[in-house]
């Protein structure tokens, strides 16, 4: 299989390395808006072909497309790839808002090529085990879920105005995984935020720490917290509490949390610092799944419709924070 990869920045260069090591990927073509960066990554991985992004759809003669560009290029590349009949993997998000995401759905409606959106937690062994336990009924009925995405350090100032805000950028992963683990839909949210870090968050209309209370369609309650200032490390977890049993995802030796109880030494490992170390194995499994999708062995494990569903929850959170009230997700769905 010959794979074209657009965007070789932080996550794209990691994906390029993963694909390079996949036994079914026989050749690759790398493209980036910065051609020198594409050449540098290609040279470091022993990939011989680089191209302009637009050439991926013509002269590069690829079998599948991986998109890891900056967010503003995702929508048009998904549409162009799917319309060219290429199986497409695209990093989240599909687009910066729900209106543009719906536009992508309309424009690829008649394309038969599969599109896989990169919500990598669906390939993390902990989240997979949690989903299996919920589906098997071993927890009884789930009454409460607690999820968090706590970044160790804030992103650069210039990233924030184009990020879509902390709900769309960070908590969207928690919203996706809540839906995926429980198989339920979120019906209502109440979100609050604070600005006690750098001024550029407030200037962009964003918050630097948030708390969200969500109600699922079976009545279960979820709490999602996010921050850009968790110096202890990159802390991503989920607790699923049920009538018979409870479990935790991410409660391993690298958890960036310190116990103050006498004699307790857990956790004692090196704390996670970034999504790339926290989810290393999940990213590798995710792209192996995409190779299966591209080879026609499985359906997309995370569709554009899935991405739209979690984005709508994030948009409901934005309205809730701004207007200081609970918001039904159906309010932002129309
Ligand atoms: N799933 C995850 O956990 C996760 C983690 C990080 C980033 N992401 C997503 O991945 C995307 C990339 O993030 P990043 O942190 O690697 O950013 P980055 O800025 O490090 O890299 C983006 C790259 O895309 C290139 N680029 C921009 N427009 C292009 C175009 N039209 N054609 C070709 N190349 C283009 C840039 O030159 C740059 O090299 C973002 O959409 C982000 O939301 C997802």
mmCIF file of C-alpha atoms and ligand atoms in Angstrom:
data_model
loop_
_atom_site.group_PDB
_atom_site.id
_atom_site.type_symbol
_atom_site.label_atom_id
_atom_site.label_comp_id
_atom_site.label_asym_id
_atom_site.label_seq_id
_atom_site.Cartn_x
_atom_site.Cartn_y
_atom_site.Cartn_z
ATOM 1 C CA UNK A 1 0.000 0.000 0.000
ATOM 2 C CA UNK A 2 1.253 3.512 -0.850
ATOM 3 C CA UNK A 3 0.175 6.183 1.628
ATOM 4 C CA UNK A 4 0.192 9.937 1.175
ATOM 5 C CA UNK A 5 0.592 11.975 4.362
ATOM 6 C CA UNK A 6 -0.228 15.690 4.441
ATOM 7 C CA UNK A 7 1.219 17.679 7.354
ATOM 8 C CA UNK A 8 4.380 16.515 9.111
ATOM 9 C CA UNK A 9 4.408 18.728 12.210
ATOM 10 C CA UNK A 10 4.239 17.324 15.765
ATOM 11 C CA UNK A 11 1.647 14.602 15.252
ATOM 12 C CA UNK A 12 2.187 14.139 11.500
ATOM 13 C CA UNK A 13 5.866 13.269 11.862
ATOM 14 C CA UNK A 14 4.951 10.756 14.584
ATOM 15 C CA UNK A 15 2.322 9.198 12.278
ATOM 16 C CA UNK A 16 4.849 9.103 9.430
ATOM 17 C CA UNK A 17 7.230 7.086 11.603
ATOM 18 C CA UNK A 18 4.455 4.696 12.655
ATOM 19 C CA UNK A 19 3.304 4.128 9.068
ATOM 20 C CA UNK A 20 6.880 3.683 7.881
ATOM 21 C CA UNK A 21 7.169 0.723 10.266
ATOM 22 C CA UNK A 22 3.868 -0.895 9.239
ATOM 23 C CA UNK A 23 4.536 -4.075 7.219
ATOM 24 C CA UNK A 24 1.758 -3.392 4.709
ATOM 25 C CA UNK A 25 2.877 0.157 3.928
ATOM 26 C CA UNK A 26 5.294 -0.392 1.066
ATOM 27 C CA UNK A 27 5.873 3.268 0.193
ATOM 28 C CA UNK A 28 4.934 6.774 1.324
ATOM 29 C CA UNK A 29 4.706 10.314 -0.031
ATOM 30 C CA UNK A 30 5.031 13.204 2.430
ATOM 31 C CA UNK A 31 3.661 16.703 1.867
ATOM 32 C CA UNK A 32 3.733 19.828 3.991
ATOM 33 C CA UNK A 33 3.003 23.517 3.458
ATOM 34 C CA UNK A 34 6.636 23.869 4.484
ATOM 35 C CA UNK A 35 8.460 21.751 1.835
ATOM 36 C CA UNK A 36 11.743 21.843 3.762
ATOM 37 C CA UNK A 37 9.991 20.223 6.724
ATOM 38 C CA UNK A 38 8.562 17.490 4.479
ATOM 39 C CA UNK A 39 12.030 16.822 3.055
ATOM 40 C CA UNK A 40 13.623 16.785 6.509
ATOM 41 C CA UNK A 41 11.090 14.262 7.905
ATOM 42 C CA UNK A 42 11.347 12.153 4.739
ATOM 43 C CA UNK A 43 15.136 12.048 4.993
ATOM 44 C CA UNK A 44 15.074 11.179 8.691
ATOM 45 C CA UNK A 45 12.726 8.228 8.021
ATOM 46 C CA UNK A 46 14.228 7.022 4.771
ATOM 47 C CA UNK A 47 11.109 7.959 2.764
ATOM 48 C CA UNK A 48 12.132 8.897 -0.764
ATOM 49 C CA UNK A 49 9.058 10.763 -2.042
ATOM 50 C CA UNK A 50 7.875 14.242 -1.148
ATOM 51 C CA UNK A 51 5.220 16.172 -3.037
ATOM 52 C CA UNK A 52 3.091 19.281 -2.972
ATOM 53 C CA UNK A 53 -0.167 18.659 -1.082
ATOM 54 C CA UNK A 54 -2.274 19.130 -4.242
ATOM 55 C CA UNK A 55 -0.186 16.514 -6.078
ATOM 56 C CA UNK A 56 -1.253 13.843 -3.570
ATOM 57 C CA UNK A 57 -4.511 13.617 -5.541
ATOM 58 C CA UNK A 58 -2.912 13.217 -8.948
ATOM 59 C CA UNK A 59 0.690 12.402 -9.751
ATOM 60 C CA UNK A 60 1.582 10.851 -6.382
ATOM 61 C CA UNK A 61 -0.621 7.786 -7.161
ATOM 62 C CA UNK A 62 -1.407 6.911 -3.554
ATOM 63 C CA UNK A 63 -3.828 4.246 -2.245
ATOM 64 C CA UNK A 64 -4.832 6.077 0.949
ATOM 65 C CA UNK A 65 -4.504 9.532 2.496
ATOM 66 C CA UNK A 66 -3.510 10.532 6.049
ATOM 67 C CA UNK A 67 -4.187 14.175 7.041
ATOM 68 C CA UNK A 68 -2.286 15.703 9.953
ATOM 69 C CA UNK A 69 -2.119 19.305 8.783
ATOM 70 C CA UNK A 70 -3.180 22.323 10.797
ATOM 71 C CA UNK A 71 -6.938 22.151 11.454
ATOM 72 C CA UNK A 72 -8.013 24.741 8.858
ATOM 73 C CA UNK A 73 -6.914 22.447 5.998
ATOM 74 C CA UNK A 74 -8.735 19.306 7.224
ATOM 75 C CA UNK A 75 -12.185 19.856 5.695
ATOM 76 C CA UNK A 76 -11.060 20.531 2.123
ATOM 77 C CA UNK A 77 -8.499 17.694 2.159
ATOM 78 C CA UNK A 78 -11.073 15.187 3.493
ATOM 79 C CA UNK A 79 -13.505 16.181 0.750
ATOM 80 C CA UNK A 80 -10.884 16.075 -1.985
ATOM 81 C CA UNK A 81 -9.528 12.717 -0.791
ATOM 82 C CA UNK A 82 -12.918 11.037 -0.401
ATOM 83 C CA UNK A 83 -14.119 12.371 -3.765
ATOM 84 C CA UNK A 84 -10.963 10.972 -5.367
ATOM 85 C CA UNK A 85 -12.011 7.577 -3.945
ATOM 86 C CA UNK A 86 -9.169 7.454 -1.412
ATOM 87 C CA UNK A 87 -9.689 5.979 2.066
ATOM 88 C CA UNK A 88 -8.972 8.936 4.382
ATOM 89 C CA UNK A 89 -7.616 9.163 7.912
ATOM 90 C CA UNK A 90 -7.815 12.673 9.360
ATOM 91 C CA UNK A 91 -6.683 13.932 12.732
ATOM 92 C CA UNK A 92 -9.457 15.459 14.788
ATOM 93 C CA UNK A 93 -11.205 17.847 14.304
ATOM 94 C CA UNK A 94 -12.940 17.528 10.922
ATOM 95 C CA UNK A 95 -13.436 21.291 10.997
ATOM 96 C CA UNK A 96 -13.409 24.091 13.512
ATOM 97 C CA UNK A 97 -17.193 24.129 14.021
ATOM 98 C CA UNK A 98 -20.306 22.021 13.542
ATOM 99 C CA UNK A 99 -21.562 24.043 10.561
ATOM 100 C CA UNK A 100 -18.391 23.304 8.570
ATOM 101 C CA UNK A 101 -18.406 19.667 9.741
ATOM 102 C CA UNK A 102 -21.948 19.286 8.389
ATOM 103 C CA UNK A 103 -20.693 20.825 5.131
ATOM 104 C CA UNK A 104 -18.056 18.077 4.883
ATOM 105 C CA UNK A 105 -20.718 15.415 5.503
ATOM 106 C CA UNK A 106 -22.876 16.823 2.690
ATOM 107 C CA UNK A 107 -19.971 17.032 0.273
ATOM 108 C CA UNK A 108 -18.782 13.434 0.833
ATOM 109 C CA UNK A 109 -22.305 11.972 0.917
ATOM 110 C CA UNK A 110 -22.001 10.317 -2.460
ATOM 111 C CA UNK A 111 -18.338 9.300 -2.050
ATOM 112 C CA UNK A 112 -17.955 5.668 -1.141
ATOM 113 C CA UNK A 113 -14.463 5.962 0.339
ATOM 114 C CA UNK A 114 -14.269 5.454 4.121
ATOM 115 C CA UNK A 115 -13.226 8.349 6.380
ATOM 116 C CA UNK A 116 -11.619 7.636 9.783
ATOM 117 C CA UNK A 117 -11.284 10.525 12.266
ATOM 118 C CA UNK A 118 -8.439 10.377 14.783
ATOM 119 C CA UNK A 119 -9.892 10.012 18.259
ATOM 120 C CA UNK A 120 -7.068 7.796 19.482
ATOM 121 C CA UNK A 121 -8.494 7.045 22.929
ATOM 122 C CA UNK A 122 -10.725 4.492 21.179
ATOM 123 C CA UNK A 123 -7.485 2.486 20.712
ATOM 124 C CA UNK A 124 -6.103 2.878 24.251
ATOM 125 C CA UNK A 125 -6.156 -0.456 26.104
ATOM 126 C CA UNK A 126 -7.623 1.097 29.265
ATOM 127 C CA UNK A 127 -10.547 2.781 27.500
ATOM 128 C CA UNK A 128 -11.145 -0.403 25.483
ATOM 129 C CA UNK A 129 -11.313 -2.460 28.699
ATOM 130 C CA UNK A 130 -13.728 0.068 30.228
ATOM 131 C CA UNK A 131 -16.018 -0.152 27.205
ATOM 132 C CA UNK A 132 -15.933 -3.959 27.343
ATOM 133 C CA UNK A 133 -16.843 -3.919 31.061
ATOM 134 C CA UNK A 134 -19.753 -1.527 30.516
ATOM 135 C CA UNK A 135 -21.043 -3.506 27.533
ATOM 136 C CA UNK A 136 -20.701 -6.817 29.437
ATOM 137 C CA UNK A 137 -22.716 -5.373 32.328
ATOM 138 C CA UNK A 138 -20.077 -6.249 34.922
ATOM 139 C CA UNK A 139 -20.349 -2.776 36.526
ATOM 140 C CA UNK A 140 -24.135 -3.018 36.925
ATOM 141 C CA UNK A 141 -25.839 0.195 35.918
ATOM 142 C CA UNK A 142 -23.448 3.097 35.502
ATOM 143 C CA UNK A 143 -24.528 6.073 37.601
ATOM 144 C CA UNK A 144 -21.449 8.352 37.406
ATOM 145 C CA UNK A 145 -18.475 8.947 35.133
ATOM 146 C CA UNK A 146 -15.562 11.260 35.918
ATOM 147 C CA UNK A 147 -13.204 12.213 33.106
ATOM 148 C CA UNK A 148 -10.320 14.630 32.777
ATOM 149 C CA UNK A 149 -7.828 16.030 30.290
ATOM 150 C CA UNK A 150 -5.247 18.070 32.167
ATOM 151 C CA UNK A 151 -2.386 19.496 30.107
ATOM 152 C CA UNK A 152 0.957 19.931 31.827
ATOM 153 C CA UNK A 153 1.632 23.319 30.239
ATOM 154 C CA UNK A 154 -0.295 25.852 28.146
ATOM 155 C CA UNK A 155 0.100 25.876 24.350
ATOM 156 C CA UNK A 156 1.834 28.808 22.602
ATOM 157 C CA UNK A 157 -0.180 32.047 22.571
ATOM 158 C CA UNK A 158 -0.644 31.932 18.788
ATOM 159 C CA UNK A 159 -2.277 28.469 18.990
ATOM 160 C CA UNK A 160 -5.178 29.580 21.169
ATOM 161 C CA UNK A 161 -7.220 31.874 18.836
ATOM 162 C CA UNK A 162 -7.400 29.146 16.149
ATOM 163 C CA UNK A 163 -7.839 26.174 18.520
ATOM 164 C CA UNK A 164 -11.631 26.486 18.765
ATOM 165 C CA UNK A 165 -11.354 26.842 22.558
ATOM 166 C CA UNK A 166 -10.673 24.337 25.329
ATOM 167 C CA UNK A 167 -13.954 22.407 24.926
ATOM 168 C CA UNK A 168 -13.454 21.785 21.195
ATOM 169 C CA UNK A 169 -9.692 21.280 21.520
ATOM 170 C CA UNK A 170 -9.314 19.200 24.731
ATOM 171 C CA UNK A 171 -12.595 18.103 26.302
ATOM 172 C CA UNK A 172 -13.885 16.920 22.920
ATOM 173 C CA UNK A 173 -11.736 13.803 23.480
ATOM 174 C CA UNK A 174 -13.568 13.159 26.770
ATOM 175 C CA UNK A 175 -16.943 13.767 25.112
ATOM 176 C CA UNK A 176 -16.098 11.285 22.355
ATOM 177 C CA UNK A 177 -14.909 8.636 24.787
ATOM 178 C CA UNK A 178 -17.930 9.055 27.096
ATOM 179 C CA UNK A 179 -20.193 8.276 24.122
ATOM 180 C CA UNK A 180 -17.967 5.400 22.978
ATOM 181 C CA UNK A 181 -17.488 3.727 26.391
ATOM 182 C CA UNK A 182 -21.135 3.993 27.469
ATOM 183 C CA UNK A 183 -22.896 3.725 24.102
ATOM 184 C CA UNK A 184 -25.136 6.587 25.329
ATOM 185 C CA UNK A 185 -25.727 10.108 24.041
ATOM 186 C CA UNK A 186 -25.224 13.323 26.026
ATOM 187 C CA UNK A 187 -28.468 15.289 26.292
ATOM 188 C CA UNK A 188 -27.564 18.273 28.498
ATOM 189 C CA UNK A 189 -24.463 20.139 29.717
ATOM 190 C CA UNK A 190 -23.649 22.797 32.272
ATOM 191 C CA UNK A 191 -20.146 24.222 31.881
ATOM 192 C CA UNK A 192 -18.114 26.761 33.815
ATOM 193 C CA UNK A 193 -14.625 28.102 33.201
ATOM 194 C CA UNK A 194 -11.944 30.242 34.759
ATOM 195 C CA UNK A 195 -9.123 32.551 33.626
ATOM 196 C CA UNK A 196 -6.277 32.610 36.092
ATOM 197 C CA UNK A 197 -3.425 31.824 33.702
ATOM 198 C CA UNK A 198 -1.979 33.748 30.766
ATOM 199 C CA UNK A 199 -3.977 36.715 29.457
ATOM 200 C CA UNK A 200 -4.097 35.287 25.915
ATOM 201 C CA UNK A 201 -6.783 32.756 26.930
ATOM 202 C CA UNK A 202 -9.144 35.505 28.084
ATOM 203 C CA UNK A 203 -8.231 37.667 25.059
ATOM 204 C CA UNK A 204 -9.316 34.803 22.759
ATOM 205 C CA UNK A 205 -12.585 34.361 24.671
ATOM 206 C CA UNK A 206 -11.284 31.008 25.943
ATOM 207 C CA UNK A 207 -10.910 29.584 29.478
ATOM 208 C CA UNK A 208 -7.774 27.946 30.888
ATOM 209 C CA UNK A 209 -9.591 25.563 33.247
ATOM 210 C CA UNK A 210 -13.134 24.235 32.962
ATOM 211 C CA UNK A 211 -15.621 21.969 34.664
ATOM 212 C CA UNK A 212 -18.595 20.417 32.880
ATOM 213 C CA UNK A 213 -21.560 18.488 34.248
ATOM 214 C CA UNK A 214 -23.215 16.296 31.611
ATOM 215 C CA UNK A 215 -26.417 14.269 31.677
ATOM 216 C CA UNK A 216 -26.578 11.150 29.513
ATOM 217 C CA UNK A 217 -29.762 9.867 27.890
ATOM 218 C CA UNK A 218 -30.102 7.043 30.456
ATOM 219 C CA UNK A 219 -29.799 9.508 33.360
ATOM 220 C CA UNK A 220 -26.129 8.806 34.174
ATOM 221 C CA UNK A 221 -24.122 11.857 35.249
ATOM 222 C CA UNK A 222 -20.654 12.682 33.926
ATOM 223 C CA UNK A 223 -18.132 15.232 35.185
ATOM 224 C CA UNK A 224 -15.435 16.400 32.816
ATOM 225 C CA UNK A 225 -12.581 18.651 33.866
ATOM 226 C CA UNK A 226 -9.879 20.255 31.775
ATOM 227 C CA UNK A 227 -6.997 22.619 32.377
ATOM 228 C CA UNK A 228 -3.945 24.001 30.594
ATOM 229 C CA UNK A 229 -2.026 24.290 33.899
ATOM 230 C CA UNK A 230 -1.353 20.875 35.446
ATOM 231 C CA UNK A 231 2.384 21.118 36.055
ATOM 232 C CA UNK A 232 2.435 17.654 37.689
ATOM 233 C CA UNK A 233 2.045 16.143 34.202
ATOM 234 C CA UNK A 234 -0.377 15.215 31.415
ATOM 235 C CA UNK A 235 -3.262 13.640 33.300
ATOM 236 C CA UNK A 236 -5.956 11.893 31.236
ATOM 237 C CA UNK A 237 -8.292 9.555 33.079
ATOM 238 C CA UNK A 238 -11.788 8.158 33.273
ATOM 239 C CA UNK A 239 -13.614 6.647 36.242
ATOM 240 C CA UNK A 240 -16.720 4.602 35.568
ATOM 241 C CA UNK A 241 -18.775 4.038 38.711
ATOM 242 C CA UNK A 242 -21.541 1.446 38.643
ATOM 243 C CA UNK A 243 -24.079 -0.204 40.931
ATOM 244 C CA UNK A 244 -21.991 -3.421 41.103
ATOM 245 C CA UNK A 245 -18.410 -2.349 40.509
ATOM 246 C CA UNK A 246 -16.241 0.618 39.509
ATOM 247 C CA UNK A 247 -13.116 1.043 37.419
ATOM 248 C CA UNK A 248 -10.508 3.616 36.490
ATOM 249 C CA UNK A 249 -8.709 4.225 33.186
ATOM 250 C CA UNK A 250 -5.274 5.867 33.429
ATOM 251 C CA UNK A 251 -4.669 4.866 37.060
ATOM 252 C CA UNK A 252 -1.190 3.536 36.366
ATOM 253 C CA UNK A 253 2.231 4.092 37.800
ATOM 254 C CA UNK A 254 2.824 7.181 35.614
ATOM 255 C CA UNK A 255 -0.269 9.008 36.880
ATOM 256 C CA UNK A 256 0.791 12.600 37.645
ATOM 257 C CA UNK A 257 -0.772 12.741 41.104
ATOM 258 C CA UNK A 258 0.833 12.512 44.549
ATOM 259 C CA UNK A 259 -0.760 10.756 47.497
ATOM 260 C CA UNK A 260 -0.404 12.445 50.879
ATOM 261 C CA UNK A 261 -1.442 9.284 52.760
ATOM 262 C CA UNK A 262 1.192 7.826 55.098
ATOM 263 C CA UNK A 263 3.066 4.867 53.613
ATOM 264 C CA UNK A 264 1.480 5.139 50.146
ATOM 265 C CA UNK A 265 4.119 5.130 47.425
ATOM 266 C CA UNK A 266 1.834 4.760 44.396
ATOM 267 C CA UNK A 267 2.246 6.167 41.813
ATOM 268 C CA UNK A 268 6.013 6.121 41.611
ATOM 269 C CA UNK A 269 6.791 6.209 37.864
ATOM 270 C CA UNK A 270 7.851 9.111 35.670
ATOM 271 C CA UNK A 271 4.697 11.193 35.107
ATOM 272 C CA UNK A 272 3.305 11.510 31.578
ATOM 273 C CA UNK A 273 4.225 14.859 30.066
ATOM 274 C CA UNK A 274 2.336 15.027 26.752
ATOM 275 C CA UNK A 275 -0.275 13.228 24.657
ATOM 276 C CA UNK A 276 2.504 11.576 22.664
ATOM 277 C CA UNK A 277 3.816 9.574 25.632
ATOM 278 C CA UNK A 278 0.407 9.054 27.285
ATOM 279 C CA UNK A 279 -1.119 7.656 24.070
ATOM 280 C CA UNK A 280 1.893 6.297 22.185
ATOM 281 C CA UNK A 281 0.496 2.771 21.824
ATOM 282 C CA UNK A 282 -3.009 4.016 21.030
ATOM 283 C CA UNK A 283 -1.723 6.124 18.106
ATOM 284 C CA UNK A 284 0.122 3.086 16.723
ATOM 285 C CA UNK A 285 -3.003 0.869 16.996
ATOM 286 C CA UNK A 286 -5.144 3.628 15.501
ATOM 287 C CA UNK A 287 -3.052 3.773 12.321
ATOM 288 C CA UNK A 288 -2.905 -0.028 12.104
ATOM 289 C CA UNK A 289 -6.709 0.116 12.179
ATOM 290 C CA UNK A 290 -6.641 2.684 9.381
ATOM 291 C CA UNK A 291 -4.493 0.359 7.253
ATOM 292 C CA UNK A 292 -7.219 -2.270 7.818
ATOM 293 C CA UNK A 293 -9.861 0.290 6.798
ATOM 294 C CA UNK A 294 -7.895 1.202 3.670
ATOM 295 C CA UNK A 295 -7.455 -2.484 2.809
ATOM 296 C CA UNK A 296 -11.246 -2.983 3.097
ATOM 297 C CA UNK A 297 -10.979 -5.308 6.108
ATOM 298 C CA UNK A 298 -13.021 -3.149 8.485
ATOM 299 C CA UNK A 299 -15.318 -0.142 8.555
ATOM 300 C CA UNK A 300 -14.198 3.240 9.847
ATOM 301 C CA UNK A 301 -13.938 2.983 13.654
ATOM 302 C CA UNK A 302 -14.685 6.704 14.084
ATOM 303 C CA UNK A 303 -16.814 8.394 11.447
ATOM 304 C CA UNK A 304 -17.385 12.049 10.556
ATOM 305 C CA UNK A 305 -20.822 11.652 12.215
ATOM 306 C CA UNK A 306 -19.066 10.594 15.454
ATOM 307 C CA UNK A 307 -16.809 13.649 15.250
ATOM 308 C CA UNK A 308 -19.852 15.875 14.710
ATOM 309 C CA UNK A 309 -21.605 14.401 17.762
ATOM 310 C CA UNK A 310 -18.741 15.221 20.143
ATOM 311 C CA UNK A 311 -18.235 18.644 18.555
ATOM 312 C CA UNK A 312 -21.889 19.502 19.200
ATOM 313 C CA UNK A 313 -21.395 18.677 22.893
ATOM 314 C CA UNK A 314 -18.385 21.038 22.907
ATOM 315 C CA UNK A 315 -20.471 23.759 21.255
ATOM 316 C CA UNK A 316 -23.229 23.303 23.839
ATOM 317 C CA UNK A 317 -20.525 23.779 26.519
ATOM 318 C CA UNK A 318 -19.440 27.064 24.932
ATOM 319 C CA UNK A 319 -23.019 28.366 25.024
ATOM 320 C CA UNK A 320 -23.468 27.134 28.602
ATOM 321 C CA UNK A 321 -20.299 28.857 29.845
ATOM 322 C CA UNK A 322 -21.147 32.089 28.061
ATOM 323 C CA UNK A 323 -24.782 32.223 29.155
ATOM 324 C CA UNK A 324 -24.272 30.597 32.579
ATOM 325 C CA UNK A 325 -27.083 28.063 32.183
ATOM 326 C CA UNK A 326 -27.672 24.356 31.421
ATOM 327 C CA UNK A 327 -27.907 23.782 27.647
ATOM 328 C CA UNK A 328 -29.605 20.858 25.871
ATOM 329 C CA UNK A 329 -27.381 19.498 23.102
ATOM 330 C CA UNK A 330 -30.481 19.569 20.868
ATOM 331 C CA UNK A 331 -30.379 23.402 21.143
ATOM 332 C CA UNK A 332 -27.169 23.529 19.097
ATOM 333 C CA UNK A 333 -28.029 20.584 16.841
ATOM 334 C CA UNK A 334 -30.445 22.406 14.506
HETATM 335 N N1 LIG B 1 -5.548 13.282 18.296
HETATM 336 C C1 LIG B 1 -4.704 13.965 19.033
HETATM 337 O O1 LIG B 1 -4.436 13.630 20.180
HETATM 338 C C2 LIG B 1 -4.020 15.154 18.445
HETATM 339 C C3 LIG B 1 -2.848 15.628 19.043
HETATM 340 C C4 LIG B 1 -2.198 16.713 18.462
HETATM 341 C C5 LIG B 1 -2.710 17.318 17.348
HETATM 342 N N2 LIG B 1 -3.866 16.849 16.806
HETATM 343 C C6 LIG B 1 -4.418 17.518 15.597
HETATM 344 O O2 LIG B 1 -3.487 17.314 14.548
HETATM 345 C C7 LIG B 1 -3.391 18.476 13.749
HETATM 346 C C8 LIG B 1 -1.927 18.913 13.665
HETATM 347 O O3 LIG B 1 -1.474 19.275 14.947
HETATM 348 P P1 LIG B 1 0.101 19.452 15.267
HETATM 349 O O4 LIG B 1 0.194 19.653 16.718
HETATM 350 O O5 LIG B 1 0.891 18.363 14.631
HETATM 351 O O6 LIG B 1 0.398 20.833 14.505
HETATM 352 P P2 LIG B 1 1.764 21.368 13.921
HETATM 353 O O7 LIG B 1 1.599 22.842 13.784
HETATM 354 O O8 LIG B 1 2.932 20.838 14.681
HETATM 355 O O9 LIG B 1 1.853 20.724 12.440
HETATM 356 C C9 LIG B 1 0.966 21.054 11.411
HETATM 357 C C10 LIG B 1 1.709 20.884 10.083
HETATM 358 O O10 LIG B 1 0.778 21.043 9.014
HETATM 359 C C11 LIG B 1 1.405 21.799 7.994
HETATM 360 N N3 LIG B 1 0.348 22.360 7.138
HETATM 361 C C12 LIG B 1 -0.525 23.356 7.415
HETATM 362 N N4 LIG B 1 -1.381 23.508 6.386
HETATM 363 C C13 LIG B 1 -1.054 22.581 5.441
HETATM 364 C C14 LIG B 1 -1.565 22.218 4.184
HETATM 365 N N5 LIG B 1 -2.611 22.852 3.640
HETATM 366 N N6 LIG B 1 -0.971 21.203 3.514
HETATM 367 C C15 LIG B 1 0.092 20.549 4.036
HETATM 368 N N7 LIG B 1 0.612 20.845 5.245
HETATM 369 C C16 LIG B 1 0.056 21.848 5.930
HETATM 370 C C17 LIG B 1 2.267 22.817 8.730
HETATM 371 O O11 LIG B 1 3.274 23.345 7.913
HETATM 372 C C18 LIG B 1 2.812 21.938 9.864
HETATM 373 O O12 LIG B 1 4.004 21.274 9.498
HETATM 374 C C19 LIG B 1 -4.316 19.521 14.379
HETATM 375 O O13 LIG B 1 -5.535 19.539 13.666
HETATM 376 C C20 LIG B 1 -4.552 19.011 15.777
HETATM 377 O O14 LIG B 1 -5.859 19.339 16.272
HETATM 378 C C21 LIG B 1 -4.516 15.784 17.321
#
